[in-house]
mmCIF file of C-alpha atoms in Angstrom:
data_model
loop_
_atom_site.group_PDB
_atom_site.id
_atom_site.type_symbol
_atom_site.label_atom_id
_atom_site.label_comp_id
_atom_site.label_asym_id
_atom_site.label_seq_id
_atom_site.Cartn_x
_atom_site.Cartn_y
_atom_site.Cartn_z
ATOM 1 C CA MET A 1 0.000 0.000 0.000
ATOM 2 C CA PRO A 2 1.572 3.364 -1.034
ATOM 3 C CA ALA A 3 2.310 6.006 1.597
ATOM 4 C CA ASP A 4 0.001 8.971 1.996
ATOM 5 C CA PRO A 5 1.233 11.543 -0.593
ATOM 6 C CA LEU A 6 0.944 14.412 1.924
ATOM 7 C CA HIS A 7 3.194 12.644 4.414
ATOM 8 C CA ARG A 8 5.600 11.546 1.695
ATOM 9 C CA ALA A 9 5.936 15.132 0.420
ATOM 10 C CA GLY A 10 6.517 16.416 3.943
ATOM 11 C CA MET A 11 3.365 18.518 3.836
ATOM 12 C CA SER A 12 1.775 17.377 7.088
ATOM 13 C CA GLN A 13 3.589 15.724 9.918
ATOM 14 C CA ARG A 14 0.947 15.566 12.643
ATOM 15 C CA SER A 15 -2.609 16.664 13.118
ATOM 16 C CA THR A 16 -4.394 16.977 16.443
ATOM 17 C CA THR A 17 -7.956 17.930 17.237
ATOM 18 C CA SER A 18 -9.083 19.488 20.498
ATOM 19 C CA GLN A 19 -11.748 21.675 22.028
ATOM 20 C CA PRO A 20 -11.007 25.409 21.985
ATOM 21 C CA PRO A 21 -9.973 27.353 25.081
ATOM 22 C CA SER A 22 -13.109 28.623 26.821
ATOM 23 C CA GLY A 23 -14.706 31.698 25.285
ATOM 24 C CA LEU A 24 -13.014 31.499 21.891
ATOM 25 C CA GLY A 25 -15.982 30.378 19.872
ATOM 26 C CA ALA A 26 -15.233 27.416 17.577
ATOM 27 C CA SER A 27 -16.498 23.942 18.410
ATOM 28 C CA ALA A 28 -13.230 22.134 17.605
ATOM 29 C CA ILE A 29 -9.663 23.003 16.686
ATOM 30 C CA GLU A 30 -7.474 20.967 14.386
ATOM 31 C CA VAL A 31 -3.752 21.724 14.536
ATOM 32 C CA ARG A 32 -1.820 20.624 11.478
ATOM 33 C CA ARG A 33 1.962 20.517 11.723
ATOM 34 C CA SER A 34 3.993 20.815 8.561
ATOM 35 C CA ALA A 35 7.689 20.085 7.994
ATOM 36 C CA ARG A 36 7.645 22.456 5.000
ATOM 37 C CA ARG A 37 6.268 25.363 7.053
ATOM 38 C CA ARG A 38 9.231 27.179 8.653
ATOM 39 C CA ARG A 39 7.970 30.303 10.456
ATOM 40 C CA THR A 40 4.435 31.205 9.536
ATOM 41 C CA VAL A 41 1.257 30.287 11.369
ATOM 42 C CA SER A 42 -2.143 30.556 9.732
ATOM 43 C CA ALA A 43 -5.715 29.583 10.517
ATOM 44 C CA TYR A 44 -9.059 29.286 8.807
ATOM 45 C CA ARG A 45 -12.560 28.016 9.482
ATOM 46 C CA GLU A 46 -13.594 24.718 7.906
ATOM 47 C CA GLY A 47 -17.237 24.058 8.652
ATOM 48 C CA ASP A 48 -17.646 23.984 12.433
ATOM 49 C CA ARG A 49 -13.942 23.518 13.118
ATOM 50 C CA THR A 50 -10.922 25.820 13.061
ATOM 51 C CA VAL A 51 -7.777 24.584 11.335
ATOM 52 C CA VAL A 52 -4.470 26.048 12.575
ATOM 53 C CA LEU A 53 -1.374 25.402 10.447
ATOM 54 C CA ILE A 54 1.984 25.534 12.295
ATOM 55 C CA PRO A 55 5.616 24.517 11.706
ATOM 56 C CA ALA A 56 6.396 20.921 12.747
ATOM 57 C CA ARG A 57 9.283 21.993 15.000
ATOM 58 C CA MET A 58 7.058 24.134 17.243
ATOM 59 C CA SER A 59 6.874 23.089 20.927
ATOM 60 C CA GLU A 60 3.588 22.186 22.633
ATOM 61 C CA ALA A 61 3.702 25.466 24.610
ATOM 62 C CA GLU A 62 4.217 27.506 21.415
ATOM 63 C CA GLU A 63 1.416 25.569 19.751
ATOM 64 C CA LYS A 64 -0.947 26.392 22.605
ATOM 65 C CA ARG A 65 -0.020 30.073 22.509
ATOM 66 C CA TRP A 66 -0.383 30.319 18.713
ATOM 67 C CA VAL A 67 -3.750 28.542 18.730
ATOM 68 C CA THR A 68 -5.081 31.168 21.157
ATOM 69 C CA VAL A 69 -3.563 34.023 19.115
ATOM 70 C CA MET A 70 -5.053 32.717 15.865
ATOM 71 C CA LEU A 71 -8.494 32.057 17.385
ATOM 72 C CA ASN A 72 -8.572 35.624 18.692
ATOM 73 C CA LYS A 73 -7.446 36.948 15.305
ATOM 74 C CA LEU A 74 -10.149 35.006 13.432
ATOM 75 C CA ALA A 75 -12.803 36.142 15.921
ATOM 76 C CA ALA A 76 -11.764 39.790 15.447
ATOM 77 C CA GLN A 77 -11.914 39.443 11.644
ATOM 78 C CA GLU A 78 -15.322 37.797 11.814
ATOM 79 C CA SER A 79 -16.751 40.424 14.157
ATOM 80 C CA LYS A 80 -15.759 43.140 11.670
ATOM 81 C CA ARG A 81 -17.511 41.269 8.886
ATOM 82 C CA ALA A 82 -20.600 40.575 10.952
ATOM 83 C CA LEU A 83 -21.561 44.218 11.452
ATOM 84 C CA GLY A 84 -25.303 44.105 12.072
ATOM 85 C CA ASP A 85 -27.974 46.730 11.439
ATOM 86 C CA THR A 86 -27.713 48.076 15.001
ATOM 87 C CA GLU A 87 -23.950 48.550 14.738
ATOM 88 C CA LEU A 88 -24.398 50.071 11.279
ATOM 89 C CA ALA A 89 -26.862 52.637 12.690
ATOM 90 C CA GLU A 90 -24.471 53.446 15.550
ATOM 91 C CA ARG A 91 -21.647 53.872 13.064
ATOM 92 C CA ALA A 92 -23.777 56.234 10.948
ATOM 93 C CA GLU A 93 -24.541 58.293 14.054
ATOM 94 C CA ARG A 94 -20.818 58.599 14.891
ATOM 95 C CA LEU A 95 -19.961 59.552 11.305
ATOM 96 C CA SER A 96 -22.712 62.178 11.246
ATOM 97 C CA ALA A 97 -21.370 63.708 14.461
ATOM 98 C CA GLN A 98 -17.781 63.623 13.210
ATOM 99 C CA TYR A 99 -18.231 64.914 9.652
ATOM 100 C CA PHE A 100 -21.608 66.658 9.500
ATOM 101 C CA GLY A 101 -21.940 68.187 12.952
ATOM 102 C CA GLY A 102 -24.659 65.659 13.812
ATOM 103 C CA ARG A 103 -27.080 67.276 11.327
ATOM 104 C CA ALA A 104 -27.615 64.083 9.282
ATOM 105 C CA ARG A 105 -30.030 62.036 11.396
ATOM 106 C CA PRO A 106 -31.245 58.846 9.748
ATOM 107 C CA VAL A 107 -34.353 57.155 11.097
ATOM 108 C CA SER A 108 -33.112 53.743 9.945
ATOM 109 C CA VAL A 109 -29.848 52.315 8.627
ATOM 110 C CA ARG A 110 -29.738 48.697 7.464
ATOM 111 C CA TRP A 111 -28.165 46.130 5.164
ATOM 112 C CA VAL A 112 -30.213 44.962 2.177
ATOM 113 C CA THR A 113 -29.725 42.135 -0.313
ATOM 114 C CA ASN A 114 -31.685 43.621 -3.211
ATOM 115 C CA GLN A 115 -29.143 46.266 -4.294
ATOM 116 C CA ASN A 116 -26.842 44.749 -6.859
ATOM 117 C CA THR A 117 -26.203 47.789 -9.059
ATOM 118 C CA ARG A 118 -25.456 50.367 -6.368
ATOM 119 C CA TRP A 119 -23.626 50.384 -3.044
ATOM 120 C CA GLY A 120 -26.195 52.296 -1.050
ATOM 121 C CA SER A 121 -29.390 54.288 -1.247
ATOM 122 C CA CYS A 122 -31.163 56.910 0.778
ATOM 123 C CA THR A 123 -34.761 58.118 0.967
ATOM 124 C CA PRO A 124 -34.426 61.597 2.528
ATOM 125 C CA ALA A 125 -38.195 61.997 3.043
ATOM 126 C CA GLU A 126 -38.233 58.850 5.222
ATOM 127 C CA GLY A 127 -34.733 59.265 6.666
ATOM 128 C CA SER A 128 -33.836 55.724 5.643
ATOM 129 C CA ILE A 129 -30.415 54.524 4.497
ATOM 130 C CA ARG A 130 -29.799 51.114 2.951
ATOM 131 C CA LEU A 131 -26.393 49.588 2.206
ATOM 132 C CA SER A 132 -25.818 46.715 -0.180
ATOM 133 C CA HIS A 133 -24.781 43.453 1.484
ATOM 134 C CA ARG A 134 -21.942 43.348 -1.073
ATOM 135 C CA LEU A 135 -20.097 45.890 1.116
ATOM 136 C CA GLN A 136 -19.904 43.434 4.005
ATOM 137 C CA GLY A 137 -16.321 42.317 4.457
ATOM 138 C CA MET A 138 -14.885 45.354 2.637
ATOM 139 C CA PRO A 139 -12.480 47.660 4.523
ATOM 140 C CA GLU A 140 -14.079 49.862 7.171
ATOM 141 C CA TYR A 141 -13.107 53.091 5.407
ATOM 142 C CA VAL A 142 -15.089 51.962 2.333
ATOM 143 C CA ILE A 143 -18.221 51.222 4.373
ATOM 144 C CA ASP A 144 -17.746 54.551 6.174
ATOM 145 C CA TYR A 145 -17.510 56.356 2.838
ATOM 146 C CA VAL A 146 -20.773 54.822 1.593
ATOM 147 C CA LEU A 147 -22.446 55.698 4.889
ATOM 148 C CA CYS A 148 -21.142 59.286 4.641
ATOM 149 C CA HIS A 149 -22.367 59.479 1.041
ATOM 150 C CA GLU A 150 -25.863 58.450 2.093
ATOM 151 C CA LEU A 151 -25.788 60.660 5.209
ATOM 152 C CA ALA A 152 -24.895 63.612 2.963
ATOM 153 C CA HIS A 153 -28.035 62.840 0.943
ATOM 154 C CA LEU A 154 -30.118 63.453 4.052
ATOM 155 C CA LEU A 155 -28.805 67.029 3.912
ATOM 156 C CA VAL A 156 -28.531 67.488 0.119
ATOM 157 C CA PRO A 157 -30.707 65.149 -2.012
ATOM 158 C CA GLY A 158 -28.913 65.423 -5.392
ATOM 159 C CA HIS A 159 -25.312 65.032 -6.600
ATOM 160 C CA GLY A 160 -24.637 68.708 -7.285
ATOM 161 C CA PRO A 161 -21.584 70.747 -6.233
ATOM 162 C CA ARG A 162 -23.056 71.398 -2.766
ATOM 163 C CA PHE A 163 -23.348 67.637 -2.160
ATOM 164 C CA TRP A 164 -19.736 66.949 -3.183
ATOM 165 C CA ARG A 165 -18.430 69.843 -1.056
ATOM 166 C CA LEU A 166 -20.263 68.371 1.912
ATOM 167 C CA LEU A 167 -18.810 64.905 1.265
ATOM 168 C CA GLU A 168 -15.269 66.316 1.110
ATOM 169 C CA ALA A 169 -15.402 66.365 4.924
ATOM 170 C CA TYR A 170 -14.736 62.608 4.878
ATOM 171 C CA PRO A 171 -10.937 62.406 4.347
ATOM 172 C CA ARG A 172 -10.851 59.010 2.607
ATOM 173 C CA THR A 173 -13.439 59.780 -0.059
ATOM 174 C CA GLU A 174 -11.079 59.459 -3.036
ATOM 175 C CA ARG A 175 -9.427 56.295 -1.711
ATOM 176 C CA ALA A 176 -12.785 54.629 -1.035
ATOM 177 C CA ARG A 177 -14.149 55.630 -4.443
ATOM 178 C CA GLY A 178 -11.033 54.157 -6.066
ATOM 179 C CA TYR A 179 -11.504 50.917 -4.138
ATOM 180 C CA LEU A 180 -15.139 50.609 -5.227
ATOM 181 C CA GLU A 181 -14.236 51.435 -8.844
ATOM 182 C CA GLY A 182 -11.643 48.643 -8.681
ATOM 183 C CA VAL A 183 -14.257 46.185 -7.410
ATOM 184 C CA VAL A 184 -16.606 47.137 -10.249
ATOM 185 C CA ALA A 185 -13.788 46.813 -12.810
ATOM 186 C CA ALA A 186 -12.743 43.415 -11.433
ATOM 187 C CA ASP A 187 -16.337 42.169 -11.735
ATOM 188 C CA ARG A 188 -16.232 43.040 -15.439
ATOM 189 C CA LEU A 189 -12.989 41.167 -16.140
ATOM 190 C CA PRO A 190 -13.312 37.958 -18.119
ATOM 191 C CA GLN A 191 -12.742 34.747 -16.211
ATOM 192 C CA MET A 192 -9.135 33.554 -16.223
ATOM 193 C CA PRO A 193 -8.437 30.696 -18.659
ATOM 194 C CA GLY A 194 -8.658 27.379 -16.889
ATOM 195 C CA ALA A 195 -10.535 28.791 -13.891
ATOM 196 C CA ARG A 196 -13.625 26.823 -12.928
ATOM 197 C CA ASP A 197 -16.835 28.019 -11.351
ATOM 198 C CA GLU A 198 -17.492 26.132 -8.141
#
């Protein structure tokens, strides 16, 4: 019977599964040691388990420490992505205070899944702001820009010079617009040869 190709290639030396330290969220942790991995440690979620990849030479104490570090890092990343409607409304309130003197006061701010051709929308008469779910997981400054854009519409409904002057208060406007333009451009690129849809 031939040897496991992963072991033969030195990819994975040992794999252990355990329960996470209390309060760190995942139901199980799988630590995979690799002889080819020299310094880096990485982690990702795989279903209901967290996989942590470490160098084979790492001691048990280092392994324990790195598992905790990586679980905390994943949890922080996931909490940023999982910004709910309540947090979105609180964020809009802070941005209004910071950039518009608190004058932009939305009645509701929420994520929606039916906006696929624009990043956000605002109904000034109702005081409602809606952000496309496609923004979830994008950098915070991009989400903040879209929120500021829609908050500015509560004060100036159109896209005239007065609106753009108002939006200049947000210092990362140009950077965020460039990011979103890049996302739109990337969506229009043809699929790479040999790439498969999964």
